[in-house]
CSV table of C-alpha atoms in Angstrom, one decimal:
chain,number,residue,atom,x,y,z
W,273,MET,CA,-13.4,-64.2,-91.6
W,274,ARG,CA,-16.3,-62.2,-90.8
W,275,ILE,CA,-19.3,-63.0,-88.8
W,276,SER,CA,-22.4,-62.3,-90.4
W,277,GLY,CA,-26.2,-63.1,-90.2
W,278,ALA,CA,-28.7,-62.0,-92.3
W,279,GLY,CA,-27.1,-59.5,-93.8
W,280,ILE,CA,-25.8,-58.0,-90.6
W,281,ASP,CA,-22.3,-57.8,-90.1
W,282,PHE,CA,-22.2,-58.6,-86.4
W,283,GLN,CA,-18.0,-58.4,-86.3
W,284,ALA,CA,-18.3,-54.7,-87.6
W,285,LEU,CA,-21.1,-53.8,-85.0
W,286,PHE,CA,-18.8,-55.2,-82.2
W,287,GLU,CA,-15.9,-53.6,-82.8
W,288,SER,CA,-17.7,-50.5,-83.4
W,289,ALA,CA,-19.5,-50.5,-80.1
W,290,PRO,CA,-18.7,-48.0,-77.9
W,291,GLY,CA,-17.8,-49.8,-75.4
W,292,LEU,CA,-14.6,-51.5,-73.8
W,293,PHE,CA,-14.6,-55.6,-74.8
W,294,LEU,CA,-12.2,-58.2,-75.3
W,295,VAL,CA,-13.3,-61.8,-76.0
W,296,LEU,CA,-11.4,-64.4,-74.2
W,297,LEU,CA,-11.1,-68.3,-74.7
W,298,PRO,CA,-11.1,-70.7,-71.7
W,299,ASP,CA,-7.6,-70.7,-71.8
W,300,LEU,CA,-7.5,-66.6,-71.9
W,301,LYS,CA,-6.0,-65.7,-75.4
W,302,ILE,CA,-7.8,-63.1,-77.4
W,303,VAL,CA,-10.0,-63.7,-79.9
W,304,ALA,CA,-12.0,-60.1,-80.7
W,305,VAL,CA,-11.1,-57.1,-79.4
W,306,SER,CA,-13.3,-53.1,-79.5
W,307,ASP,CA,-12.0,-50.2,-81.3
W,308,ALA,CA,-12.6,-48.8,-78.4
W,309,TYR,CA,-10.8,-51.0,-75.9
W,310,LEU,CA,-7.5,-50.6,-78.6
W,311,GLU,CA,-7.9,-47.2,-78.3
W,312,ALA,CA,-7.9,-47.0,-75.1
W,313,THR,CA,-4.7,-49.4,-74.2
W,314,MET,CA,-2.7,-47.8,-76.8
W,315,THR,CA,-2.6,-51.4,-78.8
W,316,ARG,CA,-3.1,-52.5,-81.9
W,317,ARG,CA,-5.7,-55.1,-82.9
W,318,GLU,CA,-2.7,-57.5,-85.1
W,319,LYS,CA,-0.5,-57.3,-82.2
W,320,ILE,CA,-3.2,-58.9,-79.7
W,321,MET,CA,-5.1,-60.9,-81.8
W,322,GLY,CA,-4.8,-64.7,-80.2
W,323,ARG,CA,-2.3,-64.1,-77.7
W,324,GLY,CA,-2.7,-64.3,-74.8
W,325,LEU,CA,-4.1,-61.5,-72.0
W,326,PHE,CA,-1.6,-61.5,-69.1
W,327,GLU,CA,1.5,-61.5,-71.9
W,328,ILE,CA,-0.1,-58.6,-73.2
W,329,PHE,CA,-1.1,-57.0,-70.5
W,330,PRO,CA,1.1,-57.7,-67.7
W,331,ASP,CA,1.6,-55.5,-64.4
W,332,ASN,CA,4.0,-52.4,-64.3
W,333,PRO,CA,7.0,-54.0,-62.7
W,334,ASP,CA,7.6,-50.8,-61.4
W,335,ASP,CA,4.6,-50.8,-59.3
W,336,LYS,CA,5.4,-53.5,-56.6
W,337,THR,CA,2.1,-53.1,-54.9
W,338,ALA,CA,0.8,-53.9,-58.3
W,339,ASP,CA,-2.1,-56.1,-58.4
W,340,GLY,CA,-4.7,-55.8,-61.4
W,341,VAL,CA,-2.8,-59.6,-63.0
W,342,SER,CA,-3.8,-61.7,-59.9
W,343,ASN,CA,-7.2,-60.2,-59.2
W,344,LEU,CA,-8.2,-60.4,-63.2
W,345,ARG,CA,-7.2,-64.1,-62.9
W,346,SER,CA,-9.1,-64.6,-60.2
W,347,SER,CA,-12.5,-62.9,-61.2
W,348,LEU,CA,-12.0,-65.3,-64.3
W,349,ASN,CA,-11.4,-68.3,-62.9
W,350,THR,CA,-14.0,-67.7,-60.6
W,351,ILE,CA,-16.0,-67.6,-64.4
W,352,LEU,CA,-14.8,-70.3,-65.6
W,353,LYS,CA,-15.9,-72.4,-62.2
W,354,ASN,CA,-19.3,-70.6,-61.6
W,355,LYS,CA,-19.9,-69.9,-65.2
W,356,ALA,CA,-21.5,-66.7,-63.5
W,357,SER,CA,-20.8,-63.2,-64.6
W,358,HIS,CA,-18.6,-61.2,-62.1
W,359,THR,CA,-18.0,-57.7,-61.5
W,360,MET,CA,-15.1,-56.9,-60.2
W,361,ALA,CA,-13.7,-53.6,-57.7
W,362,VAL,CA,-11.9,-50.8,-59.6
W,363,GLN,CA,-8.1,-51.9,-60.5
W,364,LYS,CA,-5.4,-50.1,-60.8
W,365,TYR,CA,-4.5,-51.7,-64.0
W,366,ASP,CA,-1.4,-49.8,-65.5
W,367,ILE,CA,-1.1,-49.4,-69.5
W,368,ARG,CA,1.9,-50.1,-71.2
W,369,ARG,CA,2.7,-47.6,-73.7
W,370,PRO,CA,4.5,-48.3,-77.1
W,371,ASP,CA,7.6,-46.8,-75.8
W,372,GLY,CA,7.9,-49.5,-73.0
W,373,THR,CA,6.8,-47.2,-70.1
W,374,PHE,CA,3.5,-47.4,-68.2
W,375,GLU,CA,0.4,-45.2,-67.4
W,376,GLU,CA,-1.6,-45.0,-64.6
W,377,ARG,CA,-5.5,-46.4,-64.8
W,378,TYR,CA,-7.8,-47.8,-63.2
W,379,TRP,CA,-10.5,-49.8,-64.3
W,380,SER,CA,-13.9,-51.5,-63.4
W,381,PRO,CA,-13.9,-54.3,-64.9
W,382,LEU,CA,-17.2,-56.9,-66.0
W,383,ASN,CA,-16.6,-60.4,-66.8
W,384,LYS,CA,-19.4,-62.8,-68.4
W,385,PRO,CA,-19.0,-66.3,-69.1
W,386,VAL,CA,-20.7,-67.1,-73.1
W,387,LEU,CA,-22.0,-70.4,-72.7
W,388,ASN,CA,-22.8,-73.3,-75.3
W,389,ALA,CA,-25.2,-75.6,-75.2
W,390,LYS,CA,-23.5,-78.0,-72.9
W,391,LYS,CA,-23.4,-75.4,-70.3
W,392,GLU,CA,-19.9,-75.3,-71.0
W,393,VAL,CA,-17.6,-71.6,-71.4
W,394,ILE,CA,-17.1,-71.1,-74.7
W,395,TYR,CA,-16.0,-67.3,-74.3
W,396,ILE,CA,-15.7,-65.1,-71.9
W,397,ILE,CA,-16.8,-61.0,-72.1
W,398,HIS,CA,-14.4,-58.8,-70.6
W,399,ARG,CA,-16.0,-55.5,-70.9
W,400,VAL,CA,-14.2,-52.7,-68.8
W,401,GLU,CA,-14.9,-48.6,-68.5
W,402,ASP,CA,-11.5,-46.7,-67.7
W,403,VAL,CA,-12.7,-45.1,-64.5
W,404,THR,CA,-9.2,-43.0,-64.5
W,405,ASP,CA,-10.5,-39.6,-64.3
W,406,PHE,CA,-13.1,-40.3,-62.0
W,407,VAL,CA,-10.7,-41.4,-59.3
W,408,ARG,CA,-8.2,-39.2,-60.3
W,409,LEU,CA,-10.9,-36.7,-59.2
W,410,GLU,CA,-11.6,-39.0,-56.3
W,411,LYS,CA,-8.0,-38.8,-55.3
W,412,LYS,CA,-7.6,-35.0,-56.1
W,413,GLY,CA,-11.1,-34.8,-53.6
W,414,ILE,CA,-9.4,-37.4,-50.9
W,415,GLU,CA,-5.9,-34.9,-51.2
W,416,GLN,CA,-8.1,-31.6,-50.8
W,417,ALA,CA,-9.5,-33.0,-48.2
W,418,ARG,CA,-6.5,-34.3,-46.7
W,419,LEU,CA,-5.0,-30.8,-47.5
W,420,ALA,CA,-7.9,-29.1,-45.7
W,421,ARG,CA,-7.6,-31.0,-42.7
W,422,ILE,CA,-3.6,-30.0,-42.3
W,423,GLU,CA,-4.7,-26.8,-42.7
W,424,ILE,CA,-6.9,-26.6,-40.2
W,425,ARG,CA,-4.7,-28.7,-37.5
W,426,GLU,CA,-2.0,-26.4,-38.4
W,427,LYS,CA,-4.0,-23.2,-38.1
W,428,SER,CA,-5.3,-24.8,-34.3
W,429,LEU,CA,-2.0,-25.4,-33.5
W,430,TYR,CA,-1.0,-21.5,-34.3
W,431,ILE,CA,-3.9,-20.3,-32.5
W,432,LYS,CA,-2.9,-22.4,-29.8
W,433,ASP,CA,0.6,-21.0,-30.2
W,434,ASN,CA,-0.7,-17.6,-30.5
W,435,GLU,CA,-2.8,-17.6,-27.4
W,436,GLU,CA,0.0,-18.6,-25.0
W,437,ARG,CA,2.2,-15.7,-26.7
W,438,ILE,CA,-0.7,-13.6,-25.7
W,439,ASN,CA,-1.5,-15.0,-22.5
W,440,ARG,CA,2.9,-14.6,-21.7
W,441,ILE,CA,2.1,-10.9,-22.8
W,442,SER,CA,-0.4,-10.4,-20.4
W,443,ASP,CA,1.3,-12.3,-18.0
W,444,VAL,CA,4.8,-9.5,-18.4
W,445,LEU,CA,2.0,-6.8,-18.7
W,446,LEU,CA,0.7,-7.6,-15.3
W,447,MET,CA,4.1,-7.8,-13.6
W,448,TYR,CA,5.1,-4.4,-15.5
W,449,THR,CA,1.9,-2.9,-13.5
W,450,LEU,CA,3.3,-4.3,-10.4
W,451,ARG,CA,6.2,-2.8,-11.2
W,452,ASP,CA,8.4,-5.6,-11.8
W,453,PHE,CA,10.3,-4.6,-14.9
W,454,SER,CA,12.9,-7.4,-14.8
W,455,GLN,CA,10.5,-10.2,-17.0
W,456,LYS,CA,11.1,-10.4,-21.0
W,457,ILE,CA,9.2,-11.9,-23.6
W,458,ALA,CA,10.8,-14.1,-25.9
W,459,VAL,CA,10.5,-12.9,-29.6
W,460,SER,CA,9.6,-16.0,-32.4
W,461,GLU,CA,10.9,-15.9,-35.5
W,462,LYS,CA,7.8,-15.3,-37.2
W,463,GLY,CA,7.9,-11.3,-37.1
W,464,ASP,CA,4.4,-11.1,-36.7
W,465,GLU,CA,2.6,-8.8,-35.2
W,466,LEU,CA,2.4,-10.1,-31.2
W,467,ASP,CA,6.5,-10.4,-31.8
W,468,ALA,CA,6.1,-6.4,-32.7
W,469,ILE,CA,4.7,-5.9,-29.6
W,470,ALA,CA,6.8,-8.2,-27.3
W,471,VAL,CA,9.6,-5.8,-29.1
W,472,GLY,CA,7.7,-2.6,-27.9
W,473,LEU,CA,7.4,-4.0,-24.4
W,474,ASN,CA,10.6,-5.4,-24.0
W,475,THR,CA,12.0,-1.7,-24.6
W,476,LEU,CA,9.4,-0.3,-22.1
W,477,GLY,CA,9.8,-2.5,-19.2
W,478,GLU,CA,14.0,-1.7,-20.2
W,479,GLU,CA,13.5,2.0,-19.9
W,480,LEU,CA,11.0,2.2,-17.1
W,481,GLU,CA,13.5,-0.3,-15.3
W,482,SER,CA,16.4,2.7,-16.0
W,483,HIS,CA,14.0,5.5,-15.4
W,484,ILE,CA,13.1,4.0,-11.9
W,485,LYS,CA,16.7,3.1,-10.9
W,486,GLN,CA,17.1,7.0,-11.7
W,487,VAL,CA,14.4,8.2,-9.8
W,488,GLU,CA,15.8,5.7,-6.8
W,489,ASP,CA,19.0,6.9,-7.2
W,490,SER,CA,17.9,10.6,-6.6
W,491,ASN,CA,16.0,9.7,-4.2
W,492,ASN,CA,19.3,8.2,-2.5
W,493,GLN,CA,21.0,11.5,-2.9
W,494,LEU,CA,18.8,13.5,-1.8
W,495,GLU,CA,18.1,11.7,1.5
W,496,SER,CA,21.7,11.1,1.9
W,497,VAL,CA,22.0,15.1,0.7
W,498,ASN,CA,18.9,15.6,3.8
W,499,ASN,CA,20.8,13.7,6.3
W,500,GLU,CA,23.9,15.7,6.0
W,501,LEU,CA,22.2,18.6,5.7
W,502,GLU,CA,20.1,17.8,9.2
W,503,ALA,CA,23.6,17.2,11.1
W,504,PHE,CA,24.8,20.5,9.8
W,505,THR,CA,21.6,22.4,11.2
W,506,TYR,CA,22.3,20.4,14.3
W,507,SER,CA,26.2,20.4,14.8
W,508,VAL,CA,25.6,24.3,14.0
W,509,SER,CA,22.5,25.5,16.4
W,510,HIS,CA,24.6,23.3,18.7
W,511,ASP,CA,28.0,25.0,18.7
W,512,LEU,CA,26.4,28.5,18.2
W,513,ARG,CA,24.8,28.3,21.5
W,514,ALA,CA,27.5,28.1,23.9
W,515,PRO,CA,29.2,31.3,22.5
W,516,LEU,CA,25.9,32.7,22.8
W,517,ARG,CA,25.9,31.7,26.2
W,518,ALA,CA,29.7,33.3,26.8
W,519,VAL,CA,27.9,36.7,25.4
W,520,ASN,CA,25.2,37.0,27.7
W,521,GLY,CA,27.1,35.9,30.7
W,522,TYR,CA,29.0,38.7,30.2
W,523,ALA,CA,26.8,41.1,29.8
W,524,GLN,CA,24.7,39.9,32.5
W,525,VAL,CA,28.6,40.8,34.3
W,526,LEU,CA,28.5,44.0,33.1
W,527,VAL,CA,24.9,44.8,34.2
W,528,GLU,CA,25.4,43.4,37.9
W,529,ASP,CA,29.3,44.7,38.4
W,530,TYR,CA,30.0,47.8,35.9
W,531,SER,CA,26.7,49.5,36.1
W,532,SER,CA,27.6,52.4,37.8
W,533,SER,CA,30.2,53.0,35.5
W,534,LEU,CA,28.2,53.0,32.4
W,535,ASP,CA,25.9,56.4,31.1
W,536,SER,CA,22.6,55.7,30.0
W,537,GLU,CA,23.4,55.2,26.0
W,538,GLY,CA,25.9,52.3,27.5
W,539,LYS,CA,22.8,50.7,29.7
W,540,ARG,CA,20.8,51.0,26.6
W,541,ILE,CA,23.3,49.3,24.6
W,542,LEU,CA,24.0,46.8,26.5
W,543,GLU,CA,20.2,45.6,27.1
W,544,ASN,CA,20.0,45.7,23.5
W,545,VAL,CA,23.3,43.1,23.3
W,546,ARG,CA,21.5,40.9,26.0
W,547,TYR,CA,18.1,41.2,24.1
W,548,ASN,CA,19.3,40.2,20.9
W,549,ALA,CA,21.2,37.4,22.6
W,550,ALA,CA,18.0,36.4,24.2
W,551,LYS,CA,16.2,36.2,20.6
W,552,MET,CA,18.7,34.1,19.2
W,553,GLY,CA,19.4,31.8,21.8
W,554,THR,CA,14.8,31.2,20.9
W,555,LEU,CA,15.8,30.9,17.2
W,556,ILE,CA,18.7,28.3,17.9
W,557,ASP,CA,16.6,26.4,20.6
W,558,GLU,CA,13.7,26.2,17.5
W,559,LEU,CA,16.3,25.4,14.9
W,560,LEU,CA,17.2,22.4,17.2
W,561,ALA,CA,13.8,21.6,17.6
W,562,PHE,CA,13.2,21.7,13.9
W,563,SER,CA,16.7,20.0,13.3
W,564,ARG,CA,15.3,17.2,15.6
W,565,LEU,CA,12.4,16.5,13.8
W,566,GLY,CA,14.8,14.5,10.9
W,567,ARG,CA,15.9,11.8,13.6
W,568,LYS,CA,12.6,11.2,15.4
W,569,GLU,CA,10.9,8.6,14.5
W,570,LEU,CA,7.2,8.1,14.5
W,571,LYS,CA,5.4,6.4,17.1
W,572,LYS,CA,2.5,6.5,15.9
W,573,THR,CA,-1.0,5.6,17.8
W,574,ASN,CA,-4.7,6.5,18.1
W,575,ILE,CA,-5.3,9.9,19.0
W,576,ASN,CA,-8.8,11.2,20.1
W,577,MET,CA,-8.4,14.8,18.2
W,578,ASN,CA,-10.7,16.1,20.5
W,579,GLU,CA,-9.1,15.1,23.5
W,580,LEU,CA,-5.3,16.5,22.4
W,581,VAL,CA,-7.1,19.8,21.2
W,582,GLU,CA,-8.2,20.2,24.8
W,583,GLY,CA,-4.6,20.2,25.6
W,584,VAL,CA,-3.5,21.9,23.5
W,585,PHE,CA,-5.8,24.9,24.8
W,586,ILE,CA,-4.6,24.0,28.2
W,587,THR,CA,-1.3,24.7,27.6
W,588,ILE,CA,-2.1,27.8,25.5
W,589,ASP,CA,-4.4,29.8,28.3
W,590,LYS,CA,-1.1,28.7,30.3
W,591,THR,CA,2.0,30.6,28.1
W,592,VAL,CA,0.4,33.1,26.2
W,593,PRO,CA,-2.1,35.6,27.3
W,594,HIS,CA,-4.8,36.1,24.9
W,595,LYS,CA,-8.8,36.5,24.8
W,596,ALA,CA,-9.6,34.5,21.6
W,597,GLU,CA,-12.7,32.4,21.1
W,598,ILE,CA,-11.9,29.3,20.4
W,599,ARG,CA,-14.6,27.1,18.6
W,600,THR,CA,-14.0,22.9,18.2
W,601,GLY,CA,-16.1,20.7,16.6
W,602,THR,CA,-16.6,17.0,16.7
W,603,LEU,CA,-13.0,16.2,15.3
W,604,HIS,CA,-12.2,13.0,13.5
W,605,THR,CA,-9.6,10.1,15.5
W,606,ILE,CA,-6.9,9.6,13.5
W,607,MET,CA,-3.7,7.0,13.9
W,608,ALA,CA,-0.6,9.2,14.0
W,609,ASP,CA,2.4,10.1,16.5
W,610,TYR,CA,0.8,12.4,19.3
W,611,GLY,CA,3.3,14.1,20.3
W,612,LEU,CA,4.5,15.7,16.8
W,613,ILE,CA,0.4,16.2,16.5
W,614,HIS,CA,0.1,18.3,19.8
W,615,GLN,CA,3.3,19.9,18.2
W,616,VAL,CA,1.5,21.2,14.7
W,617,VAL,CA,-2.0,21.6,16.4
W,618,PHE,CA,-0.1,24.3,18.9
W,619,ASN,CA,1.6,25.8,16.4
W,620,LEU,CA,-1.8,26.0,14.7
W,621,VAL,CA,-3.8,27.4,17.0
W,622,SER,CA,-1.0,30.0,18.8
W,623,ASN,CA,-0.6,31.4,16.0
W,624,ALA,CA,-4.2,32.2,14.9
W,625,VAL,CA,-4.5,33.1,18.3
W,626,LYS,CA,-1.4,35.5,17.9
W,627,TYR,CA,-2.7,36.8,14.7
W,628,THR,CA,-6.1,37.7,15.8
W,629,SER,CA,-4.8,39.7,19.1
W,630,LYS,CA,-5.2,43.4,17.6
W,631,ARG,CA,-9.1,42.4,16.7
W,632,PRO,CA,-11.7,43.2,18.3
W,633,LYS,CA,-13.6,39.9,18.6
W,634,PRO,CA,-11.1,37.0,18.3
W,635,LEU,CA,-12.4,33.9,16.6
W,636,VAL,CA,-10.6,30.5,15.9
W,637,GLU,CA,-12.8,27.7,14.7
W,638,ILE,CA,-11.6,24.1,14.7
W,639,SER,CA,-12.5,21.4,12.2
W,640,SER,CA,-12.2,18.4,10.3
W,641,GLU,CA,-13.7,16.9,7.5
W,642,GLU,CA,-13.5,13.0,5.9
W,643,LYS,CA,-12.1,12.7,2.3
W,644,GLU,CA,-11.8,9.8,0.3
W,645,ASN,CA,-8.9,8.7,1.7
W,646,GLU,CA,-7.8,10.9,3.9
W,647,VAL,CA,-9.3,13.4,6.9
W,648,VAL,CA,-8.3,17.5,7.0
W,649,PHE,CA,-8.0,19.0,9.5
W,650,VAL,CA,-9.2,23.2,9.6
W,651,VAL,CA,-7.7,26.0,12.0
W,652,LYS,CA,-9.7,29.1,10.6
W,653,ASP,CA,-8.8,32.4,12.2
W,654,ASN,CA,-10.5,36.1,12.0
W,655,GLY,CA,-6.9,37.3,12.2
W,656,ALA,CA,-4.3,39.5,10.1
W,657,GLY,CA,-5.0,37.1,7.2
W,658,PHE,CA,-1.3,37.1,4.3
W,659,ASP,CA,-1.5,38.1,0.7
W,660,MET,CA,-2.1,34.7,-1.1
W,661,LYS,CA,0.3,36.0,-3.4
W,662,TYR,CA,3.5,35.0,-0.9
W,663,ALA,CA,1.6,31.9,0.1
W,664,HIS,CA,4.3,29.6,-0.8
W,665,LYS,CA,6.5,31.4,1.4
W,666,LEU,CA,4.7,30.5,4.5
W,667,PHE,CA,6.0,27.3,5.1
W,668,GLY,CA,9.8,28.0,4.7
W,669,VAL,CA,12.2,28.1,7.6
W,670,PHE,CA,12.4,31.4,9.2
W,671,GLN,CA,10.0,33.0,6.2
W,672,ARG,CA,7.5,35.4,8.1
W,673,LEU,CA,4.8,37.7,6.0
W,674,HIS,CA,4.7,39.8,9.5
W,675,SER,CA,7.5,42.5,11.1
W,676,ASN,CA,8.7,41.4,14.7
W,677,GLU,CA,6.9,44.6,15.3
W,678,GLU,CA,4.1,43.6,14.5
W,679,PHE,CA,4.1,40.0,15.4
W,680,GLU,CA,6.5,38.4,17.2
W,681,GLY,CA,7.9,35.2,15.8
W,682,THR,CA,10.6,33.0,14.9
W,683,GLY,CA,9.6,31.6,11.5
W,684,VAL,CA,9.8,28.1,12.1
W,685,GLY,CA,6.5,27.0,13.6
W,686,LEU,CA,4.7,26.3,10.4
W,687,ALA,CA,8.4,24.9,8.8
W,688,ILE,CA,8.0,22.7,11.6
W,689,VAL,CA,3.8,21.6,10.5
W,690,GLN,CA,4.6,21.1,7.3
W,691,ARG,CA,8.1,18.7,8.4
W,692,VAL,CA,5.7,16.5,10.8
W,693,ILE,CA,3.1,16.2,8.6
W,694,SER,CA,4.9,15.3,5.9
W,695,LYS,CA,7.0,13.1,7.9
W,696,HIS,CA,3.1,11.8,8.2
W,697,GLY,CA,2.4,11.2,4.5
W,698,GLY,CA,0.1,14.0,4.5
W,699,ARG,CA,-0.5,17.6,2.8
W,700,VAL,CA,-0.4,20.6,4.6
W,701,TRP,CA,-2.0,24.6,2.7
W,702,ALA,CA,-3.4,27.8,3.8
W,703,GLU,CA,-5.9,30.2,2.4
W,704,GLY,CA,-5.9,34.0,3.5
W,705,VAL,CA,-7.4,37.1,2.8
W,706,GLN,CA,-5.2,40.0,4.4
W,707,GLY,CA,-7.1,41.6,7.1
W,708,LYS,CA,-9.8,39.3,6.8
W,709,GLY,CA,-8.2,36.2,8.3
W,710,ALA,CA,-6.1,33.1,7.7
W,711,THR,CA,-7.3,29.2,7.3
W,712,PHE,CA,-4.5,26.8,8.0
W,713,TYR,CA,-5.4,22.9,6.4
W,714,PHE,CA,-3.7,19.7,7.1
W,715,SER,CA,-4.5,16.2,6.3
W,716,LEU,CA,-3.7,12.9,7.3
W,717,THR,CA,-4.4,9.5,5.8
W,718,LYS,CA,-7.9,8.1,6.9
W,719,THR,CA,-7.0,5.4,9.7
W,720,LYS,CA,-8.6,1.7,8.6
X,172,MET,CA,-8.7,8.6,-26.3
X,173,LYS,CA,-8.2,7.5,-29.9
X,174,LYS,CA,-10.8,6.4,-32.3
X,175,THR,CA,-11.3,2.4,-32.9
X,176,PRO,CA,-9.6,1.3,-36.4
X,177,GLU,CA,-11.4,-0.9,-38.5
X,178,ASN,CA,-8.9,-2.8,-39.2
X,179,LYS,CA,-6.0,-4.8,-37.3
X,180,ASP,CA,-3.0,-3.6,-38.8
X,181,GLY,CA,-4.3,0.2,-37.5
X,182,ARG,CA,-4.9,-1.2,-34.2
X,183,ILE,CA,-1.7,-2.6,-33.9
X,184,ARG,CA,-0.4,0.4,-34.9
X,185,LEU,CA,-2.0,2.4,-32.0
X,186,ILE,CA,-0.4,-0.2,-29.8
X,187,HIS,CA,2.5,0.8,-31.3
X,188,GLU,CA,2.3,4.6,-30.4
X,189,GLN,CA,1.1,3.5,-26.9
X,190,LEU,CA,4.1,1.6,-26.6
X,191,VAL,CA,6.4,4.5,-27.7
X,192,ARG,CA,4.4,7.1,-25.6
X,193,PHE,CA,5.1,5.0,-22.2
X,194,THR,CA,8.5,4.7,-23.2
X,195,GLN,CA,8.9,8.6,-23.3
X,196,LEU,CA,7.5,7.9,-19.7
X,197,ASP,CA,4.3,9.5,-21.3
X,198,PHE,CA,1.2,7.4,-19.7
X,199,SER,CA,-1.5,9.8,-20.8
X,200,LEU,CA,-2.7,8.0,-23.6
X,201,ARG,CA,-5.8,5.2,-23.6
X,202,LEU,CA,-7.0,3.0,-26.3
X,203,PRO,CA,-9.9,2.1,-26.9
X,204,VAL,CA,-11.0,-1.5,-26.8
X,205,SER,CA,-13.3,-2.8,-30.2
X,206,GLU,CA,-16.3,-5.6,-29.6
X,207,GLN,CA,-14.3,-7.8,-31.2
X,208,GLY,CA,-12.8,-9.1,-28.0
X,209,ASP,CA,-9.9,-10.7,-29.6
X,210,ASP,CA,-6.4,-10.9,-28.8
X,211,ILE,CA,-5.6,-7.4,-29.6
X,212,ASP,CA,-8.7,-6.3,-27.3
X,213,ALA,CA,-7.1,-8.3,-24.5
X,214,ILE,CA,-3.4,-6.5,-25.0
X,215,ILE,CA,-5.2,-3.2,-25.3
X,216,VAL,CA,-6.7,-3.6,-21.7
X,217,GLY,CA,-3.5,-4.6,-19.9
X,218,LEU,CA,-1.6,-1.4,-21.3
X,219,ASN,CA,-4.2,0.7,-20.7
X,220,THR,CA,-4.1,-1.1,-16.4
X,221,LEU,CA,-0.3,-0.5,-16.9
X,222,GLY,CA,-0.9,3.2,-18.1
X,223,GLU,CA,-3.4,4.1,-15.2
X,224,GLU,CA,-0.7,2.2,-13.0
X,225,LEU,CA,2.0,4.0,-14.1
X,226,SER,CA,0.6,7.6,-14.0
X,227,ALA,CA,-1.2,7.5,-11.0
X,228,GLY,CA,2.6,6.2,-9.7
X,229,GLU,CA,3.8,9.5,-11.3
X,230,GLN,CA,1.0,11.7,-10.0
X,231,PHE,CA,2.0,10.1,-6.4
X,232,LYS,CA,5.5,11.7,-7.1
X,233,LYS,CA,5.0,14.5,-8.1
X,234,GLU,CA,2.6,15.0,-4.8
């Protein structure tokens, strides 16, 4: 039966309406349905007409959380009771496909009662909007937001993790700076740039540790060889004295008891023997003094260098005849071994006095100057000087740049100077011009 | 001193070059610190300081 009036086919209009409509009786049997509804629910009109709503559209049995049927039933009951429209919240209401499987769908339903004159519900218009696409988009947005949140969290964890790794690298760099190469950096499984740096630093630590061990071994070996050499020098010097005393003694006996039996040539040769024996004795004494330096422990005190230099002048005036003018400025105070520094200044000043002895106006000047971390003492003279190309030989044992006839000496004095200053952690050097004079410098760490 | 590379990879490459030189006991190379003030800069500052300390130690040994 077609419903019509005034020549209008209302049934055709209803069924063709661009919306999803279903008309129910109060017992929830289906009496009318729009084409759009049939299409959306994949049903056919003849299959659903006259049948119960929930018989045709049950819940998805595979979805344990499905509550579409109960929500719709509740809404319809409310309408029957209140006789007023009811808009439902968006429902997840899966649609059964012709093959029996279900398709996930979301609906926004509105249920409106149709009343008769007695205000009784005679029909219920059930209108739905398929909002599946909207919900899917919304869900997709929520999922994307969730993924974004996870990404942010992971990134912040990564940054935190990286911070810890960089802190570790910085800590190890600090330890390396303090010469502690025992620390190693754990390499992660990420294989990133920080791991590459960690591997490089670990290798560097191993190399430096090995290098330092080699240097320490070499130093120990050198120290051991030095100790042996000192012991040998001391022993040889000491043992040479006894036969030398014998040579000198027998020469003395010859002079005293057999002088009348010798002719003038014999006496001259005998004097030469005594002279050379005495010289050799001096050399041995100097060598012994030099070797003793290696064994001597430093006893550092605060030294007023002006007072020390005055003491040296007194000694020199008593032991070395000279006519040199000696000028001294205000000298810096230092912390060093008094006896050894006295020896250094004595050796330098007596050398200056010796090498200026042939000048008409011999002059020796002593001064000091303060540098960044050290105090430099200077002994300058206008004596014989030396050729700078031989400067490297000045401080060697028994090294001499002048003949004994020109200036007497053993060649040990400057070696002692270098050894003493080196023992104090200082430096010694010299500048000179042949025939015009020499300047000797020694530096000591500044007193704090 | 080397010029600051514009990208991170370039800066990492320089760090490796410096590490290799240090391993060969050549402590002279210093790397530029960029204006980015990032983790790589922090490591470069540490390595440059290490280089200063190690070369000062080597100098002391030579003297």
